[in-house]
């Protein structure tokens, strides 16, 4: 009996299952998915834009479209999900779009957003009027806005005075949106000056600092800058000024942003600049400050500009103003000048890795300045047996030469010590006691200048007091210095 009941139960369950299966089979319908237009969500939605790689891909957007049958797509960006003010990033015919670092940064900065970190940015695709879903990125941008100078303004005029040397003559102020960044950027600002219209080919620094918005200059400081860019004492001249902002990111890349240029008028006052002399084991006098030390020649048009073209041994050197160790000029960073005028720390040396001929150009600006060095090819320069001076300002008059002494390490460098020169006379520099190679006047009103090797021309006038002088001459470039004893 029990067995019968179990069999019956099983049979009834099977019959019920058959009927249930048949009922489901009648109601089960296979359907295709609805057409869709979907912009794929990013796996990582945080983007750091590195200005050091502006052409690298910033983001790539991809989408699937089996809805619109569009032949082209517009890629749109906005800073809010409603896309009230969408920005068109570009159009493509395919189903993906890539924008580089520079392009995305410029697009975001163009919206006027004031932050730089984790800017919430939305993207969507417009397929001929049909819109995809939105996706979101958090983007860290970098500044492209330029510093803006607020003071001084174009055509401001500054008349400088020696009597007010330590008083403030000018304050340069500016604004920079990047300083408000929550990234707390460390931005170095430098104020550069140059002669108007020179496109800052040879800029001179007015001052610098970090995360500042103003720099002041005294009459003395601004005067040194004005003379340094070539303005003439007691004559109003035009000076271009700009702000250069420099920032280094976490990748070690440097971003430089430069303000627009303003032009001001500056009237400098007259100052005298000292002669400079070489000392060091790369030079003939060695490390002796009182050893007939080689003079550094002067630019006859720019009183604080010095030049020396000649032979240097492997080693190092500095520059002195007298036979004492201070004031002492050198460099601490290999590109700018530093000076110890006495009581401070001596600057580092100018280093010569390989012996040879070099041209050094030095520009002093107050207690600082800059210098450059380039190799010089002297292989084709003639080596003269003798060079001297002749003329009615010299001991021998126009009848005989007063010969120079040739430097033992540099056959193109010449000097004569303690020669008597006569006020009101003139002279020429010539080789081999003959008129074949003669260096002549080029317009200097100082006791230094650059003579030109020419067959005809003017004599070099001597208008200083009659007395004893040392004379240095460089036959490579015609530079000369006449130094009173």
XYZ file of C-alpha atoms in Angstrom:
485
model
C 0.000 0.000 0.000
C 2.713 2.415 0.854
C 4.567 1.593 -2.314
C 1.479 2.241 -4.412
C 0.931 5.665 -2.918
C 4.503 6.750 -3.675
C 4.283 5.650 -7.293
C 1.037 7.469 -7.724
C 2.496 10.648 -6.265
C 5.438 10.522 -8.615
C 3.183 10.024 -11.622
C 1.006 12.981 -10.734
C 4.082 15.232 -10.252
C 5.427 14.265 -13.685
C 2.103 15.029 -15.358
C 1.961 18.420 -13.628
C 5.505 19.195 -14.712
C 4.667 18.395 -18.328
C 1.697 20.736 -18.340
C 3.688 23.490 -16.604
C 6.526 23.216 -19.156
C 4.113 23.445 -22.020
C 2.551 26.559 -20.538
C 5.934 28.292 -20.122
C 6.956 27.417 -23.632
C 3.955 29.190 -25.007
C 4.740 32.493 -23.095
C 8.651 32.682 -23.431
C 9.654 35.165 -26.192
C 13.241 36.018 -27.299
C 13.775 39.817 -27.902
C 16.696 41.948 -29.289
C 18.231 44.663 -26.955
C 17.001 48.218 -27.559
C 19.330 50.349 -29.733
C 21.684 52.428 -27.568
C 24.237 55.275 -27.773
C 26.664 54.850 -24.874
C 29.836 56.695 -23.921
C 31.980 54.209 -22.005
C 32.800 54.962 -18.389
C 36.549 55.440 -17.658
C 38.359 52.924 -15.490
C 40.310 55.808 -13.921
C 38.690 59.211 -13.798
C 41.540 61.273 -12.247
C 43.783 63.107 -14.731
C 46.954 65.125 -14.003
C 47.899 67.408 -16.904
C 51.697 67.693 -17.160
C 52.772 70.822 -19.041
C 56.111 69.134 -19.695
C 54.398 66.753 -22.159
C 51.863 69.000 -23.931
C 51.412 66.694 -26.934
C 50.777 63.512 -24.953
C 47.233 62.122 -24.814
C 45.291 63.454 -21.841
C 42.114 61.358 -22.211
C 40.629 59.056 -24.850
C 36.847 58.757 -25.114
C 35.180 55.722 -26.740
C 31.489 55.037 -27.402
C 29.139 52.479 -28.899
C 26.397 53.652 -31.220
C 23.796 51.367 -32.748
C 21.140 54.018 -32.472
C 21.926 57.159 -34.472
C 23.726 55.922 -37.595
C 25.656 59.229 -37.433
C 28.408 59.893 -39.923
C 30.230 62.217 -37.502
C 30.212 63.047 -33.811
C 30.853 66.216 -31.810
C 32.704 65.804 -28.514
C 31.383 68.178 -25.870
C 32.704 69.201 -22.450
C 31.172 71.176 -19.589
C 31.816 71.883 -15.930
C 28.287 70.907 -14.868
C 26.235 67.809 -15.706
C 23.425 69.892 -17.231
C 25.815 71.118 -19.974
C 24.416 74.645 -19.828
C 27.526 75.993 -21.599
C 29.017 73.100 -23.560
C 32.430 73.458 -25.213
C 32.984 71.630 -28.488
C 36.351 69.851 -28.263
C 36.252 68.612 -31.841
C 34.502 66.389 -34.367
C 35.355 62.842 -35.489
C 33.922 60.287 -37.869
C 34.884 57.213 -35.830
C 33.845 56.008 -32.373
C 36.765 57.381 -30.336
C 38.360 60.738 -29.647
C 41.692 61.706 -28.061
C 42.660 65.145 -26.815
C 46.211 66.050 -25.820
C 47.385 67.658 -22.585
C 47.701 71.162 -24.002
C 44.306 71.055 -25.726
C 42.395 69.847 -22.679
C 44.170 72.301 -20.378
C 43.352 75.226 -22.656
C 39.715 74.125 -22.941
C 39.268 73.944 -19.173
C 41.158 77.178 -18.492
C 39.013 78.961 -21.107
C 35.932 78.440 -18.937
C 37.275 80.911 -16.373
C 37.463 78.351 -13.573
C 39.713 79.659 -10.797
C 40.812 76.325 -9.329
C 43.555 74.128 -10.721
C 43.083 70.891 -8.741
C 40.417 68.183 -9.247
C 38.184 70.218 -11.530
C 35.008 68.222 -12.099
C 34.679 67.945 -15.865
C 31.860 66.281 -17.826
C 31.975 64.858 -21.337
C 29.324 63.654 -23.768
C 29.012 62.815 -27.446
C 26.588 64.531 -29.804
C 25.647 62.299 -32.691
C 23.916 64.655 -35.113
C 21.571 65.927 -32.420
C 21.309 62.751 -30.356
C 23.193 62.889 -27.059
C 25.031 60.109 -25.297
C 25.242 59.693 -21.551
C 27.663 61.885 -19.538
C 30.896 60.722 -17.964
C 32.993 62.554 -15.419
C 36.712 63.229 -14.888
C 38.559 65.040 -12.109
C 41.279 67.045 -13.849
C 44.300 68.862 -12.383
C 45.272 71.658 -14.748
C 48.174 74.107 -14.925
C 48.150 77.904 -15.343
C 48.334 79.481 -18.780
C 47.119 82.891 -17.647
C 49.941 85.440 -17.746
C 51.029 87.709 -14.897
C 49.629 91.228 -15.346
C 51.719 94.286 -14.484
C 49.672 96.953 -12.720
C 52.491 99.387 -11.932
C 54.307 101.139 -13.480
C 52.287 101.740 -16.636
C 53.371 102.475 -20.185
C 55.206 105.785 -20.628
C 55.813 106.375 -16.909
C 59.034 108.388 -16.511
C 61.743 108.021 -13.848
C 64.533 110.552 -13.383
C 67.230 109.032 -11.170
C 69.454 110.960 -8.785
C 72.712 110.152 -7.051
C 71.528 112.238 -4.075
C 68.604 109.824 -3.645
C 70.625 106.681 -4.296
C 69.168 104.688 -1.362
C 65.573 105.858 -1.760
C 62.942 103.835 -3.616
C 62.642 104.982 -7.219
C 60.205 102.425 -8.632
C 57.974 99.596 -7.461
C 56.891 96.966 -9.965
C 53.606 95.313 -8.945
C 51.661 92.577 -10.701
C 48.881 90.032 -10.221
C 48.863 86.331 -11.068
C 45.821 84.047 -10.839
C 48.092 81.055 -10.279
C 48.955 82.279 -6.783
C 45.383 81.507 -5.669
C 45.706 77.846 -6.644
C 44.894 75.322 -3.871
C 47.973 73.458 -5.095
C 49.994 76.117 -3.249
C 52.372 76.479 -6.178
C 55.873 77.785 -5.516
C 56.347 80.350 -8.274
C 59.548 82.330 -8.792
C 59.079 85.796 -10.260
C 61.842 87.744 -11.992
C 61.540 91.285 -13.293
C 63.559 91.706 -16.479
C 64.597 94.934 -18.169
C 66.034 95.543 -21.633
C 66.620 98.414 -24.000
C 63.329 99.176 -25.743
C 62.808 97.305 -28.992
C 65.541 94.696 -28.417
C 63.078 91.869 -27.659
C 64.989 91.147 -24.437
C 67.984 89.777 -26.310
C 70.211 90.833 -23.401
C 67.928 91.243 -20.379
C 69.080 92.548 -17.008
C 67.338 91.496 -13.797
C 65.678 94.164 -11.659
C 64.970 91.633 -8.921
C 63.343 88.296 -8.133
C 61.481 86.428 -5.406
C 59.114 83.541 -4.681
C 55.327 83.923 -4.424
C 55.529 87.715 -4.367
C 53.609 90.368 -6.276
C 55.944 93.370 -6.060
C 59.624 94.323 -6.222
C 61.097 97.705 -5.332
C 64.205 99.343 -6.785
C 66.220 102.183 -5.310
C 67.631 104.960 -7.452
C 71.005 103.206 -7.267
C 69.586 99.794 -8.237
C 67.537 101.114 -11.148
C 70.448 103.266 -12.304
C 72.683 100.194 -12.470
C 70.020 98.406 -14.512
C 69.608 101.377 -16.873
C 73.356 101.625 -17.478
C 73.485 97.843 -17.775
C 71.053 97.808 -20.701
C 72.973 100.586 -22.462
C 71.072 103.762 -21.575
C 73.161 106.936 -21.522
C 73.679 108.962 -18.366
C 71.701 112.232 -18.139
C 69.618 111.338 -21.212
C 66.101 109.906 -21.032
C 65.976 106.464 -22.614
C 63.276 103.840 -23.086
C 63.360 100.661 -21.027
C 61.182 97.581 -21.590
C 60.032 95.702 -18.478
C 58.346 92.319 -18.117
C 57.526 89.779 -15.372
C 58.747 86.208 -15.862
C 57.008 83.566 -13.719
C 58.668 80.165 -13.343
C 57.160 77.068 -11.735
C 58.494 73.491 -11.533
C 55.950 70.692 -11.149
C 56.249 67.336 -9.360
C 57.669 65.759 -12.531
C 60.544 68.243 -12.627
C 59.213 70.147 -15.638
C 59.522 73.940 -15.669
C 56.668 76.157 -16.801
C 57.594 79.734 -17.739
C 54.919 82.403 -18.219
C 55.870 85.898 -19.313
C 53.757 89.024 -18.915
C 53.146 91.574 -21.603
C 55.889 94.185 -21.959
C 55.551 97.737 -20.735
C 57.881 100.571 -21.767
C 58.999 103.285 -19.384
C 61.380 106.238 -19.655
C 64.459 106.254 -17.408
C 67.066 108.985 -17.069
C 70.133 107.492 -15.352
C 72.909 109.446 -13.690
C 76.598 109.151 -14.407
C 78.652 106.656 -12.426
C 82.162 105.362 -12.892
C 82.932 101.671 -13.047
C 86.266 100.231 -11.946
C 88.774 98.386 -14.031
C 88.818 94.649 -13.387
C 91.901 92.434 -13.319
C 92.369 88.674 -13.670
C 93.804 86.522 -10.903
C 94.028 82.736 -10.728
C 95.977 79.734 -11.952
C 94.174 79.868 -15.328
C 95.829 83.263 -15.948
C 99.390 84.580 -16.258
C 99.601 86.327 -12.836
C 98.446 83.175 -10.985
C 96.878 83.586 -7.561
C 98.875 86.739 -6.826
C 96.742 89.918 -6.636
C 99.758 92.176 -7.197
C 101.604 90.621 -10.138
C 101.002 92.968 -13.079
C 97.568 91.373 -13.289
C 95.955 91.223 -16.719
C 93.254 93.823 -17.240
C 89.780 92.823 -18.416
C 89.001 95.088 -21.378
C 85.994 97.426 -21.499
C 83.128 97.976 -23.904
C 83.504 101.590 -25.020
C 79.725 101.982 -25.444
C 78.508 100.241 -22.250
C 80.478 101.312 -19.172
C 79.553 98.301 -17.032
C 80.324 95.750 -19.761
C 83.676 93.968 -19.802
C 85.167 91.603 -22.366
C 88.259 89.465 -22.589
C 89.262 87.293 -25.526
C 92.430 85.342 -24.928
C 94.199 82.258 -23.708
C 93.284 80.573 -20.433
C 95.048 77.603 -18.910
C 93.071 74.787 -17.347
C 92.183 75.937 -13.861
C 90.221 78.789 -12.346
C 90.205 82.545 -11.966
C 88.457 85.506 -10.367
C 88.482 89.252 -10.970
C 89.760 92.009 -8.671
C 89.294 95.784 -8.721
C 92.645 96.582 -7.099
C 95.771 94.788 -5.905
C 93.830 93.752 -2.770
C 91.659 90.632 -2.504
C 88.456 92.646 -2.143
C 86.414 93.758 -3.953
C 86.493 90.299 -5.521
C 84.252 89.136 -8.377
C 83.341 85.552 -9.189
C 80.338 83.297 -9.662
C 78.394 80.988 -7.385
C 76.213 79.348 -10.001
C 78.154 79.392 -13.269
C 76.004 82.035 -14.970
C 75.613 85.090 -12.738
C 78.159 87.359 -11.105
C 78.701 87.811 -7.385
C 81.013 90.144 -5.496
C 82.500 90.440 -2.033
C 83.211 94.111 -1.526
C 84.815 93.370 1.814
C 83.646 91.759 5.016
C 81.379 89.205 3.298
C 81.940 85.796 1.775
C 84.099 85.484 -1.309
C 82.275 84.207 -4.417
C 83.219 81.046 -6.266
C 85.606 80.853 -9.211
C 85.216 80.949 -12.974
C 86.386 77.484 -13.969
C 88.258 76.576 -17.157
C 88.037 72.843 -17.827
C 90.200 72.803 -20.966
C 93.071 75.149 -21.785
C 92.477 77.283 -24.843
C 91.194 80.570 -26.201
C 87.861 81.862 -24.923
C 85.787 85.028 -25.040
C 84.289 86.085 -21.725
C 81.656 88.838 -21.565
C 80.819 90.254 -18.132
C 78.041 92.714 -17.280
C 78.042 94.063 -13.739
C 74.784 95.327 -12.248
C 75.274 96.643 -8.733
C 76.598 93.737 -6.694
C 75.472 91.189 -9.272
C 75.345 90.750 -13.036
C 75.815 88.058 -15.649
C 78.478 86.568 -17.871
C 78.872 84.351 -20.904
C 81.789 82.343 -22.232
C 82.377 80.849 -25.685
C 85.376 79.189 -27.266
C 87.411 81.366 -29.611
C 89.335 80.140 -32.671
C 92.646 81.989 -32.783
C 94.344 79.578 -35.185
C 94.236 81.994 -38.145
C 95.253 85.102 -36.174
C 98.710 86.460 -37.106
C 101.370 86.474 -34.397
C 103.279 89.757 -34.535
C 106.956 90.022 -33.510
C 106.380 93.487 -32.002
C 103.528 95.905 -31.346
C 103.827 99.420 -29.931
C 102.414 102.946 -29.826
C 103.563 105.938 -31.842
C 102.375 109.558 -31.880
C 102.851 112.963 -30.307
C 101.165 111.772 -27.106
C 103.903 109.129 -26.678
C 107.545 109.423 -25.520
C 108.936 108.788 -29.031
C 106.612 111.200 -30.840
C 105.958 110.316 -34.477
C 109.578 109.289 -34.930
C 109.843 106.025 -32.964
C 107.629 103.387 -31.385
C 107.248 102.658 -27.710
C 107.014 98.895 -27.821
C 104.775 96.713 -25.705
C 105.759 93.533 -23.874
C 104.152 90.334 -25.096
C 102.387 88.151 -22.527
C 104.393 84.943 -22.016
C 101.288 82.732 -22.292
C 99.289 84.664 -24.859
C 101.097 86.016 -27.955
C 98.120 88.276 -28.746
C 98.151 90.135 -25.425
C 100.469 93.143 -24.992
C 101.274 95.695 -22.277
C 103.591 98.541 -21.366
C 103.964 99.902 -17.847
C 104.792 103.402 -16.656
C 104.805 105.135 -20.026
C 104.428 108.917 -20.012
C 101.547 110.194 -22.140
C 101.023 113.870 -23.019
C 97.679 115.628 -22.788
C 96.333 116.949 -26.072
C 98.328 114.568 -28.225
C 97.291 111.476 -30.137
C 98.654 108.060 -30.980
C 98.297 104.962 -33.113
C 98.958 101.314 -32.325
C 101.013 99.484 -34.947
C 102.863 96.218 -35.504
C 106.507 95.675 -36.447
C 107.420 99.397 -36.294
C 105.812 99.775 -39.712
C 102.649 101.176 -41.314
C 101.363 97.900 -42.733
C 99.248 96.911 -39.715
C 97.839 99.895 -37.812
C 94.977 100.052 -35.281
C 92.995 103.310 -35.374
C 90.352 105.291 -33.471
C 86.690 104.206 -33.362
C 85.142 107.030 -31.334
C 85.762 106.229 -27.675
C 85.747 109.189 -25.297
C 87.187 107.076 -22.490
C 90.638 105.715 -21.666
C 89.488 102.420 -23.089
C 87.932 101.260 -26.324
C 88.289 99.110 -29.398
C 90.741 100.160 -32.085
C 90.200 98.994 -35.643
C 92.878 97.500 -37.897
C 92.616 99.765 -40.938
C 94.814 101.309 -43.607
C 93.419 104.791 -43.012
C 91.456 106.632 -40.367
C 91.740 108.796 -37.275
C 94.371 108.822 -34.582
C 93.485 107.864 -31.006
C 93.238 111.145 -29.032
C 94.683 111.431 -25.533
C 92.844 114.053 -23.480
C 93.677 112.886 -19.968
C 96.228 114.696 -17.784
C 99.887 114.297 -18.724
C 101.393 111.575 -16.571
C 102.417 107.943 -16.163
C 100.110 105.224 -17.502
C 99.973 101.476 -18.043
C 98.575 100.372 -21.420
C 97.105 96.974 -22.320
C 96.268 95.894 -25.879
C 94.678 92.789 -27.418
C 95.466 92.282 -31.116
C 92.678 89.681 -31.500
C 89.874 92.230 -31.169
C 91.658 95.601 -30.929
C 90.672 96.203 -27.288
C 92.829 98.640 -25.313
C 92.897 100.040 -21.769
C 94.944 103.040 -20.632
C 95.281 103.022 -16.835
C 96.708 105.909 -14.788
C 99.378 105.011 -12.228
